[in-house]
Amino acid sequence: MDVAYVAEWLNLVLRWAHMIVGIAWVGASFYFIWLDNHLHKPLDPADAAKGIGGEVWAVHGGGFYTAKKFTLAPATLPPELHWFKWEAYTTLITGFFLLCLVYYYGAEIALIDPSVMALGKTEAIALGLASMVIGWLVYDGLCRSAFGDDEAVLGGLLFLFCAAAAWGLCHVFSGRGAYIHFGAMLGTIMALNVYFVIIPGQRELVKAKEEGRTPDPKYGLMGRQRSVHNTYFTLPVLFTMISNHYAGLYGHEWNWVLLIMISVAGALIRVWFVQRHKGDANPLVLGSGLVVLALTAVLALPRPSDDGGGPVAFDQVQPIIQARCVSCHSAKPTQEGIAAPPKGLILETPAEIHARAAVIYQQSAATRVMPPGNMTHITDAERRMIARWFKGGAQ
């Protein structure tokens, strides 16, 4: 059986599964943050006497619901407790296997860019794995340190660490590979927060009740802190998951700055939503997030370049596209590891090339992200030829 065909189907199944379990995780995470921020004093005084600290009434799907939260724990545990953990674990597992398939198995195409750093496949994979491990160790160490008690200081330190990580990754991997590893680092932190902090804390609370001890409130506080961090990491992670579609960002010379700016914008917008839950939304927070997003768009604008001459005729450009692009972008790709033309883009005929002139220019000349890892050895002179052809009207 064709290896590329098998890889394509594995990609489909893993990506689909990753999306399904990821939506379940994000949905549960956002819901419980919303729930915490909408708690009100119990309407029934008897509930307060039972240790209930807040409740929420809601209507959904044709029925009424009430959710109650104990300040610490109920007097007696019910026979069944629902735990929210497998959503996080399966998101991490499916994401890791997808990362291995796309960026490690296909490292020469998706991860390594010799113009950024000349890496062997084994070196690149080792650095990718190390970025996720180091990311967790640094994050968890900061949270457990003396800085962890001051959210403002901790937030500042985490921002500096994320900025350093973005810079480092973008100076080691291809832009596409760097962006996905930044997201993988944050996603790993989120899942390990669940595995190492949130769930163990919940187990300790349950154990204390079963043994007749008063639960230590520190476990609840630690769990809530990590849950809040996770909800702020979510929007940047979701951006990196779709970032491979936007070469104008990851292929930019300031790609690491753009990555941090979009992450900051996402976090600020999420802060505004959390404030809105509490009924004290500050429009300046939302405005700041949108301004940062707008500044990112301005910074990412393509810069004028000297293409070294006037317009170029199509018959000068077509051989370049035939030699450098068609091995992937054809009805039956000949490039090893490619089962179907990426994004369905076929460039075999003059009509197909003319119809996709803007995309060809953007990918090969403006952002220079194609061919990936320059695996077909396109030259700078050929990139300039494509730019001159496009700017001359792509006739």
mmCIF file of C-alpha atoms in Angstrom, residues 11-328:
data_model
loop_
_atom_site.group_PDB
_atom_site.id
_atom_site.type_symbol
_atom_site.label_atom_id
_atom_site.label_comp_id
_atom_site.label_asym_id
_atom_site.label_seq_id
_atom_site.Cartn_x
_atom_site.Cartn_y
_atom_site.Cartn_z
ATOM 1 C CA ASN A 11 -3.556 12.689 9.175
ATOM 2 C CA LEU A 12 -7.293 12.931 8.517
ATOM 3 C CA VAL A 13 -8.316 10.581 11.329
ATOM 4 C CA LEU A 14 -5.930 12.090 13.916
ATOM 5 C CA ARG A 15 -6.846 15.668 13.009
ATOM 6 C CA TRP A 16 -10.559 14.890 13.191
ATOM 7 C CA ALA A 17 -10.176 13.141 16.547
ATOM 8 C CA HIS A 18 -7.998 15.976 17.864
ATOM 9 C CA MET A 19 -10.646 18.518 16.924
ATOM 10 C CA ILE A 20 -13.470 16.510 18.532
ATOM 11 C CA VAL A 21 -11.775 15.925 21.886
ATOM 12 C CA GLY A 22 -10.265 19.421 21.845
ATOM 13 C CA ILE A 23 -13.695 20.996 21.430
ATOM 14 C CA ALA A 24 -14.972 18.879 24.316
ATOM 15 C CA TRP A 25 -12.062 20.020 26.513
ATOM 16 C CA VAL A 26 -12.273 23.694 25.616
ATOM 17 C CA GLY A 27 -16.051 23.641 26.021
ATOM 18 C CA ALA A 28 -15.854 22.118 29.499
ATOM 19 C CA SER A 29 -13.035 24.477 30.515
ATOM 20 C CA PHE A 30 -14.846 27.592 29.339
ATOM 21 C CA TYR A 31 -18.104 26.434 30.897
ATOM 22 C CA PHE A 32 -16.658 25.905 34.367
ATOM 23 C CA ILE A 33 -14.835 29.258 34.289
ATOM 24 C CA TRP A 34 -18.155 30.838 33.280
ATOM 25 C CA LEU A 35 -19.880 28.902 36.064
ATOM 26 C CA ASP A 36 -17.429 30.092 38.726
ATOM 27 C CA ASN A 37 -17.816 33.681 37.590
ATOM 28 C CA HIS A 38 -21.628 33.570 37.694
ATOM 29 C CA LEU A 39 -22.105 32.140 41.170
ATOM 30 C CA HIS A 40 -24.568 33.990 43.390
ATOM 31 C CA LYS A 41 -25.531 33.620 46.999
ATOM 32 C CA PRO A 42 -27.875 30.621 47.403
ATOM 33 C CA LEU A 43 -31.549 31.543 47.352
ATOM 34 C CA ASP A 44 -32.360 28.947 50.009
ATOM 35 C CA PRO A 45 -30.801 29.789 53.413
ATOM 36 C CA ALA A 46 -30.663 26.070 54.149
ATOM 37 C CA ASP A 47 -28.170 25.632 51.311
ATOM 38 C CA ALA A 48 -25.758 28.072 52.937
ATOM 39 C CA ALA A 49 -25.977 26.033 56.129
ATOM 40 C CA LYS A 50 -24.956 22.960 54.120
ATOM 41 C CA GLY A 51 -21.746 24.696 52.999
ATOM 42 C CA ILE A 52 -22.916 25.793 49.547
ATOM 43 C CA GLY A 53 -21.048 28.959 48.638
ATOM 44 C CA GLY A 54 -22.847 29.843 45.416
ATOM 45 C CA GLU A 55 -25.320 28.711 42.802
ATOM 46 C CA VAL A 56 -26.325 29.400 39.221
ATOM 47 C CA TRP A 57 -29.749 28.990 37.661
ATOM 48 C CA ALA A 58 -29.999 28.537 33.890
ATOM 49 C CA VAL A 59 -32.398 27.565 31.147
ATOM 50 C CA HIS A 60 -31.210 25.556 28.157
ATOM 51 C CA GLY A 61 -32.625 23.064 25.685
ATOM 52 C CA GLY A 62 -36.160 23.445 26.982
ATOM 53 C CA GLY A 63 -35.372 22.830 30.651
ATOM 54 C CA PHE A 64 -34.279 24.577 33.853
ATOM 55 C CA TYR A 65 -30.989 23.743 35.560
ATOM 56 C CA THR A 66 -29.341 24.710 38.809
ATOM 57 C CA ALA A 67 -25.661 24.233 39.613
ATOM 58 C CA LYS A 68 -24.376 24.608 43.163
ATOM 59 C CA LYS A 69 -20.791 24.919 44.342
ATOM 60 C CA PHE A 70 -19.659 24.015 47.858
ATOM 61 C CA THR A 71 -17.277 26.383 49.558
ATOM 62 C CA LEU A 72 -15.087 23.380 50.344
ATOM 63 C CA ALA A 73 -16.901 20.010 50.171
ATOM 64 C CA PRO A 74 -20.270 18.417 50.989
ATOM 65 C CA ALA A 75 -20.857 16.719 54.326
ATOM 66 C CA THR A 76 -21.069 13.362 52.563
ATOM 67 C CA LEU A 77 -19.970 12.375 49.077
ATOM 68 C CA PRO A 78 -22.543 11.102 46.563
ATOM 69 C CA PRO A 79 -22.187 7.566 45.144
ATOM 70 C CA GLU A 80 -20.991 8.923 41.790
ATOM 71 C CA LEU A 81 -18.774 11.904 40.906
ATOM 72 C CA HIS A 82 -18.157 13.059 37.345
ATOM 73 C CA TRP A 83 -14.503 13.858 36.613
ATOM 74 C CA PHE A 84 -13.449 16.079 33.733
ATOM 75 C CA LYS A 85 -10.040 14.790 32.683
ATOM 76 C CA TRP A 86 -10.215 12.514 29.658
ATOM 77 C CA GLU A 87 -10.998 15.442 27.371
ATOM 78 C CA ALA A 88 -7.596 16.948 28.258
ATOM 79 C CA TYR A 89 -5.685 13.667 28.097
ATOM 80 C CA THR A 90 -7.073 12.604 24.733
ATOM 81 C CA THR A 91 -6.437 16.077 23.295
ATOM 82 C CA LEU A 92 -2.790 15.776 24.337
ATOM 83 C CA ILE A 93 -2.466 12.227 22.983
ATOM 84 C CA THR A 94 -4.087 12.896 19.597
ATOM 85 C CA GLY A 95 -2.203 16.179 19.254
ATOM 86 C CA PHE A 96 1.118 14.501 19.983
ATOM 87 C CA PHE A 97 0.557 11.747 17.416
ATOM 88 C CA LEU A 98 -0.527 14.354 14.857
ATOM 89 C CA LEU A 99 2.623 16.366 15.603
ATOM 90 C CA CYS A 100 4.718 13.230 15.086
ATOM 91 C CA LEU A 101 3.013 12.421 11.786
ATOM 92 C CA VAL A 102 3.089 15.889 10.208
ATOM 93 C CA TYR A 103 6.139 17.574 11.719
ATOM 94 C CA TYR A 104 8.442 14.706 12.725
ATOM 95 C CA TYR A 105 7.771 12.052 10.092
ATOM 96 C CA GLY A 106 7.684 14.881 7.536
ATOM 97 C CA ALA A 107 10.354 17.006 9.233
ATOM 98 C CA GLU A 108 12.175 17.801 5.975
ATOM 99 C CA ILE A 109 9.012 19.413 4.628
ATOM 100 C CA ALA A 110 7.218 20.921 7.629
ATOM 101 C CA LEU A 111 9.819 21.461 10.352
ATOM 102 C CA ILE A 112 13.304 22.061 8.982
ATOM 103 C CA ASP A 113 14.263 25.194 7.066
ATOM 104 C CA PRO A 114 17.986 25.264 6.202
ATOM 105 C CA SER A 115 17.827 29.047 5.737
ATOM 106 C CA VAL A 116 16.882 29.353 9.426
ATOM 107 C CA MET A 117 19.100 26.607 10.859
ATOM 108 C CA ALA A 118 20.717 23.606 9.212
ATOM 109 C CA LEU A 119 19.369 20.713 11.276
ATOM 110 C CA GLY A 120 19.333 16.986 10.808
ATOM 111 C CA LYS A 121 16.012 15.226 11.211
ATOM 112 C CA THR A 122 16.989 13.669 14.554
ATOM 113 C CA GLU A 123 18.251 17.013 15.880
ATOM 114 C CA ALA A 124 15.059 18.797 14.855
ATOM 115 C CA ILE A 125 12.820 16.184 16.486
ATOM 116 C CA ALA A 126 14.888 16.243 19.706
ATOM 117 C CA LEU A 127 14.639 20.038 19.881
ATOM 118 C CA GLY A 128 10.896 19.906 19.257
ATOM 119 C CA LEU A 129 10.332 17.420 22.071
ATOM 120 C CA ALA A 130 12.666 19.347 24.374
ATOM 121 C CA SER A 131 10.700 22.569 23.816
ATOM 122 C CA MET A 132 7.566 20.965 25.266
ATOM 123 C CA VAL A 133 9.371 19.403 28.239
ATOM 124 C CA ILE A 134 11.290 22.576 29.090
ATOM 125 C CA GLY A 135 8.142 24.657 28.642
ATOM 126 C CA TRP A 136 6.316 22.610 31.283
ATOM 127 C CA LEU A 137 9.251 22.568 33.727
ATOM 128 C CA VAL A 138 9.747 26.344 33.555
ATOM 129 C CA TYR A 139 6.028 27.105 33.803
ATOM 130 C CA ASP A 140 5.398 24.702 36.686
ATOM 131 C CA GLY A 141 8.529 25.912 38.488
ATOM 132 C CA LEU A 142 7.371 29.530 38.289
ATOM 133 C CA CYS A 143 3.880 28.638 39.546
ATOM 134 C CA ARG A 144 5.294 26.711 42.523
ATOM 135 C CA SER A 145 7.861 29.387 43.362
ATOM 136 C CA ALA A 146 7.359 32.420 45.597
ATOM 137 C CA PHE A 147 6.290 34.324 42.455
ATOM 138 C CA GLY A 148 3.272 32.049 42.118
ATOM 139 C CA ASP A 149 1.415 33.854 44.912
ATOM 140 C CA ASP A 150 1.435 37.160 43.023
ATOM 141 C CA GLU A 151 -0.592 36.818 39.834
ATOM 142 C CA ALA A 152 0.691 40.103 38.370
ATOM 143 C CA VAL A 153 4.348 39.174 38.835
ATOM 144 C CA LEU A 154 3.722 35.601 37.704
ATOM 145 C CA GLY A 155 1.893 36.842 34.618
ATOM 146 C CA GLY A 156 4.801 39.134 33.727
ATOM 147 C CA LEU A 157 7.336 36.328 34.098
ATOM 148 C CA LEU A 158 5.213 33.953 32.014
ATOM 149 C CA PHE A 159 4.952 36.590 29.298
ATOM 150 C CA LEU A 160 8.737 36.992 29.211
ATOM 151 C CA PHE A 161 9.189 33.224 29.060
ATOM 152 C CA CYS A 162 6.679 32.882 26.212
ATOM 153 C CA ALA A 163 8.378 35.713 24.321
ATOM 154 C CA ALA A 164 11.757 34.013 24.733
ATOM 155 C CA ALA A 165 10.255 30.687 23.617
ATOM 156 C CA ALA A 166 8.706 32.281 20.504
ATOM 157 C CA TRP A 167 12.012 33.927 19.604
ATOM 158 C CA GLY A 168 13.969 30.728 20.137
ATOM 159 C CA LEU A 169 11.601 28.484 18.182
ATOM 160 C CA CYS A 170 11.451 30.895 15.243
ATOM 161 C CA HIS A 171 15.256 30.928 15.101
ATOM 162 C CA VAL A 172 15.494 27.124 15.049
ATOM 163 C CA PHE A 173 12.584 25.806 12.963
ATOM 164 C CA SER A 174 10.710 26.844 9.862
ATOM 165 C CA GLY A 175 8.099 29.488 10.655
ATOM 166 C CA ARG A 176 5.328 26.934 10.326
ATOM 167 C CA GLY A 177 7.170 24.465 12.576
ATOM 168 C CA ALA A 178 7.970 27.161 15.133
ATOM 169 C CA TYR A 179 4.353 28.305 15.408
ATOM 170 C CA ILE A 180 2.981 24.797 15.909
ATOM 171 C CA HIS A 181 5.628 24.020 18.540
ATOM 172 C CA PHE A 182 4.773 27.193 20.422
ATOM 173 C CA GLY A 183 1.161 26.022 20.475
ATOM 174 C CA ALA A 184 2.227 22.476 21.372
ATOM 175 C CA MET A 185 4.237 23.846 24.301
ATOM 176 C CA LEU A 186 1.230 25.777 25.650
ATOM 177 C CA GLY A 187 -1.114 22.852 24.953
ATOM 178 C CA THR A 188 1.204 20.487 26.822
ATOM 179 C CA ILE A 189 1.262 22.886 29.778
ATOM 180 C CA MET A 190 -2.529 22.960 29.766
ATOM 181 C CA ALA A 191 -2.890 19.155 29.719
ATOM 182 C CA LEU A 192 -0.196 18.612 32.357
ATOM 183 C CA ASN A 193 -1.886 21.210 34.558
ATOM 184 C CA VAL A 194 -4.848 18.844 34.550
ATOM 185 C CA TYR A 195 -2.758 15.697 35.084
ATOM 186 C CA PHE A 196 -0.272 16.936 37.694
ATOM 187 C CA VAL A 197 -2.187 19.647 39.567
ATOM 188 C CA ILE A 198 -5.937 19.823 39.022
ATOM 189 C CA ILE A 199 -6.864 16.132 39.154
ATOM 190 C CA PRO A 200 -4.443 15.238 42.027
ATOM 191 C CA GLY A 201 -5.856 18.166 43.987
ATOM 192 C CA GLN A 202 -9.377 16.934 43.408
ATOM 193 C CA ARG A 203 -8.359 13.416 44.445
ATOM 194 C CA GLU A 204 -6.931 14.824 47.682
ATOM 195 C CA LEU A 205 -10.186 16.653 48.399
ATOM 196 C CA VAL A 206 -12.161 13.441 47.860
ATOM 197 C CA LYS A 207 -9.711 11.421 49.964
ATOM 198 C CA ALA A 208 -9.952 13.898 52.833
ATOM 199 C CA LYS A 209 -13.726 13.608 52.854
ATOM 200 C CA GLU A 210 -13.579 9.812 52.743
ATOM 201 C CA GLU A 211 -11.193 9.814 55.718
ATOM 202 C CA GLY A 212 -13.261 12.317 57.668
ATOM 203 C CA ARG A 213 -10.647 15.080 57.474
ATOM 204 C CA THR A 214 -11.251 18.722 56.658
ATOM 205 C CA PRO A 215 -9.963 19.225 53.102
ATOM 206 C CA ASP A 216 -7.007 21.585 52.724
ATOM 207 C CA PRO A 217 -8.262 24.597 50.713
ATOM 208 C CA LYS A 218 -4.853 25.009 49.026
ATOM 209 C CA TYR A 219 -5.712 22.237 46.552
ATOM 210 C CA GLY A 220 -8.798 24.060 45.393
ATOM 211 C CA LEU A 221 -6.849 27.316 45.053
ATOM 212 C CA MET A 222 -4.058 25.657 43.068
ATOM 213 C CA GLY A 223 -6.538 23.948 40.791
ATOM 214 C CA ARG A 224 -8.426 27.143 40.127
ATOM 215 C CA GLN A 225 -5.206 29.048 39.363
ATOM 216 C CA ARG A 226 -4.147 26.472 36.780
ATOM 217 C CA SER A 227 -7.672 26.340 35.311
ATOM 218 C CA VAL A 228 -7.639 30.112 34.842
ATOM 219 C CA HIS A 229 -4.208 29.929 33.194
ATOM 220 C CA ASN A 230 -5.522 27.251 30.851
ATOM 221 C CA THR A 231 -8.404 29.393 29.717
ATOM 222 C CA TYR A 232 -5.975 32.237 28.851
ATOM 223 C CA PHE A 233 -3.692 29.871 26.942
ATOM 224 C CA THR A 234 -6.587 28.498 24.894
ATOM 225 C CA LEU A 235 -6.960 31.271 22.303
ATOM 226 C CA PRO A 236 -3.220 31.423 21.453
ATOM 227 C CA VAL A 237 -3.181 27.616 21.126
ATOM 228 C CA LEU A 238 -6.198 27.675 18.810
ATOM 229 C CA PHE A 239 -4.469 30.300 16.675
ATOM 230 C CA THR A 240 -1.338 28.181 16.259
ATOM 231 C CA MET A 241 -3.522 25.223 15.213
ATOM 232 C CA ILE A 242 -4.724 27.188 12.168
ATOM 233 C CA SER A 243 -1.544 29.236 11.621
ATOM 234 C CA ASN A 244 -0.174 26.957 8.882
ATOM 235 C CA HIS A 245 -2.770 28.548 6.577
ATOM 236 C CA TYR A 246 -1.232 32.022 7.022
ATOM 237 C CA ALA A 247 2.229 32.147 5.496
ATOM 238 C CA GLY A 248 2.150 35.940 5.672
ATOM 239 C CA LEU A 249 2.560 35.569 9.441
ATOM 240 C CA TYR A 250 4.827 32.587 10.007
ATOM 241 C CA GLY A 251 6.898 33.425 6.920
ATOM 242 C CA HIS A 252 7.478 37.039 7.977
ATOM 243 C CA GLU A 253 10.956 38.152 9.052
ATOM 244 C CA TRP A 254 9.420 39.235 12.378
ATOM 245 C CA ASN A 255 7.362 36.065 12.743
ATOM 246 C CA TRP A 256 8.182 35.606 16.438
ATOM 247 C CA VAL A 257 7.001 39.160 17.236
ATOM 248 C CA LEU A 258 3.757 38.582 15.333
ATOM 249 C CA LEU A 259 3.241 35.312 17.223
ATOM 250 C CA ILE A 260 3.605 37.028 20.590
ATOM 251 C CA MET A 261 1.371 39.927 19.575
ATOM 252 C CA ILE A 262 -1.438 37.634 18.438
ATOM 253 C CA SER A 263 -1.068 35.585 21.638
ATOM 254 C CA VAL A 264 -1.319 38.758 23.729
ATOM 255 C CA ALA A 265 -4.367 39.890 21.748
ATOM 256 C CA GLY A 266 -6.040 36.528 22.316
ATOM 257 C CA ALA A 267 -5.285 36.588 26.049
ATOM 258 C CA LEU A 268 -6.634 40.144 26.405
ATOM 259 C CA ILE A 269 -9.824 39.250 24.575
ATOM 260 C CA ARG A 270 -10.236 36.234 26.851
ATOM 261 C CA VAL A 271 -9.691 38.488 29.902
ATOM 262 C CA TRP A 272 -12.526 40.672 28.668
ATOM 263 C CA PHE A 273 -14.843 37.677 28.345
ATOM 264 C CA VAL A 274 -14.006 36.595 31.905
ATOM 265 C CA GLN A 275 -14.694 40.134 33.143
ATOM 266 C CA ARG A 276 -17.964 40.103 31.234
ATOM 267 C CA HIS A 277 -18.953 36.913 33.062
ATOM 268 C CA LYS A 278 -18.508 38.778 36.327
ATOM 269 C CA GLY A 279 -20.534 41.757 35.140
ATOM 270 C CA ASP A 280 -17.645 44.250 35.194
ATOM 271 C CA ALA A 281 -16.274 44.074 31.643
ATOM 272 C CA ASN A 282 -13.758 46.834 30.946
ATOM 273 C CA PRO A 283 -14.039 47.980 27.311
ATOM 274 C CA LEU A 284 -10.409 49.139 27.466
ATOM 275 C CA VAL A 285 -9.291 45.523 27.840
ATOM 276 C CA LEU A 286 -11.219 44.440 24.751
ATOM 277 C CA GLY A 287 -10.075 47.573 22.926
ATOM 278 C CA SER A 288 -6.458 46.834 23.826
ATOM 279 C CA GLY A 289 -6.739 43.317 22.431
ATOM 280 C CA LEU A 290 -8.233 44.590 19.182
ATOM 281 C CA VAL A 291 -5.590 47.335 18.906
ATOM 282 C CA VAL A 292 -2.805 44.778 19.367
ATOM 283 C CA LEU A 293 -4.436 42.638 16.660
ATOM 284 C CA ALA A 294 -4.633 45.645 14.333
ATOM 285 C CA LEU A 295 -0.981 46.522 14.999
ATOM 286 C CA THR A 296 -0.068 42.932 14.178
ATOM 287 C CA ALA A 297 -1.786 43.288 10.805
ATOM 288 C CA VAL A 298 0.107 46.530 10.148
ATOM 289 C CA LEU A 299 3.462 45.015 11.109
ATOM 290 C CA ALA A 300 2.784 41.998 8.896
ATOM 291 C CA LEU A 301 2.231 44.154 5.790
ATOM 292 C CA PRO A 302 4.509 43.028 2.939
ATOM 293 C CA ARG A 303 7.461 45.349 2.523
ATOM 294 C CA PRO A 304 8.290 46.805 -0.904
ATOM 295 C CA SER A 305 11.251 45.012 -2.428
ATOM 296 C CA ASP A 306 13.612 45.616 -5.297
ATOM 297 C CA ASP A 307 12.916 42.834 -7.758
ATOM 298 C CA GLY A 308 15.773 43.901 -9.994
ATOM 299 C CA GLY A 309 14.049 44.788 -13.249
ATOM 300 C CA GLY A 310 10.897 45.199 -15.234
ATOM 301 C CA PRO A 311 8.058 42.830 -16.106
ATOM 302 C CA VAL A 312 8.807 39.205 -16.966
ATOM 303 C CA ALA A 313 6.992 37.172 -19.602
ATOM 304 C CA PHE A 314 5.011 34.070 -18.711
ATOM 305 C CA ASP A 315 7.237 31.788 -20.796
ATOM 306 C CA GLN A 316 10.132 32.752 -18.509
ATOM 307 C CA VAL A 317 8.179 31.914 -15.347
ATOM 308 C CA GLN A 318 6.477 28.696 -16.407
ATOM 309 C CA PRO A 319 9.722 26.632 -16.465
ATOM 310 C CA ILE A 320 10.505 27.807 -12.913
ATOM 311 C CA ILE A 321 7.083 26.691 -11.663
ATOM 312 C CA GLN A 322 7.444 23.411 -13.565
ATOM 313 C CA ALA A 323 10.831 22.710 -11.981
ATOM 314 C CA ARG A 324 10.190 23.991 -8.449
ATOM 315 C CA CYS A 325 6.459 23.600 -7.761
ATOM 316 C CA VAL A 326 4.795 20.933 -9.901
ATOM 317 C CA SER A 327 6.421 17.967 -8.136
ATOM 318 C CA CYS A 328 3.885 18.663 -5.335
#
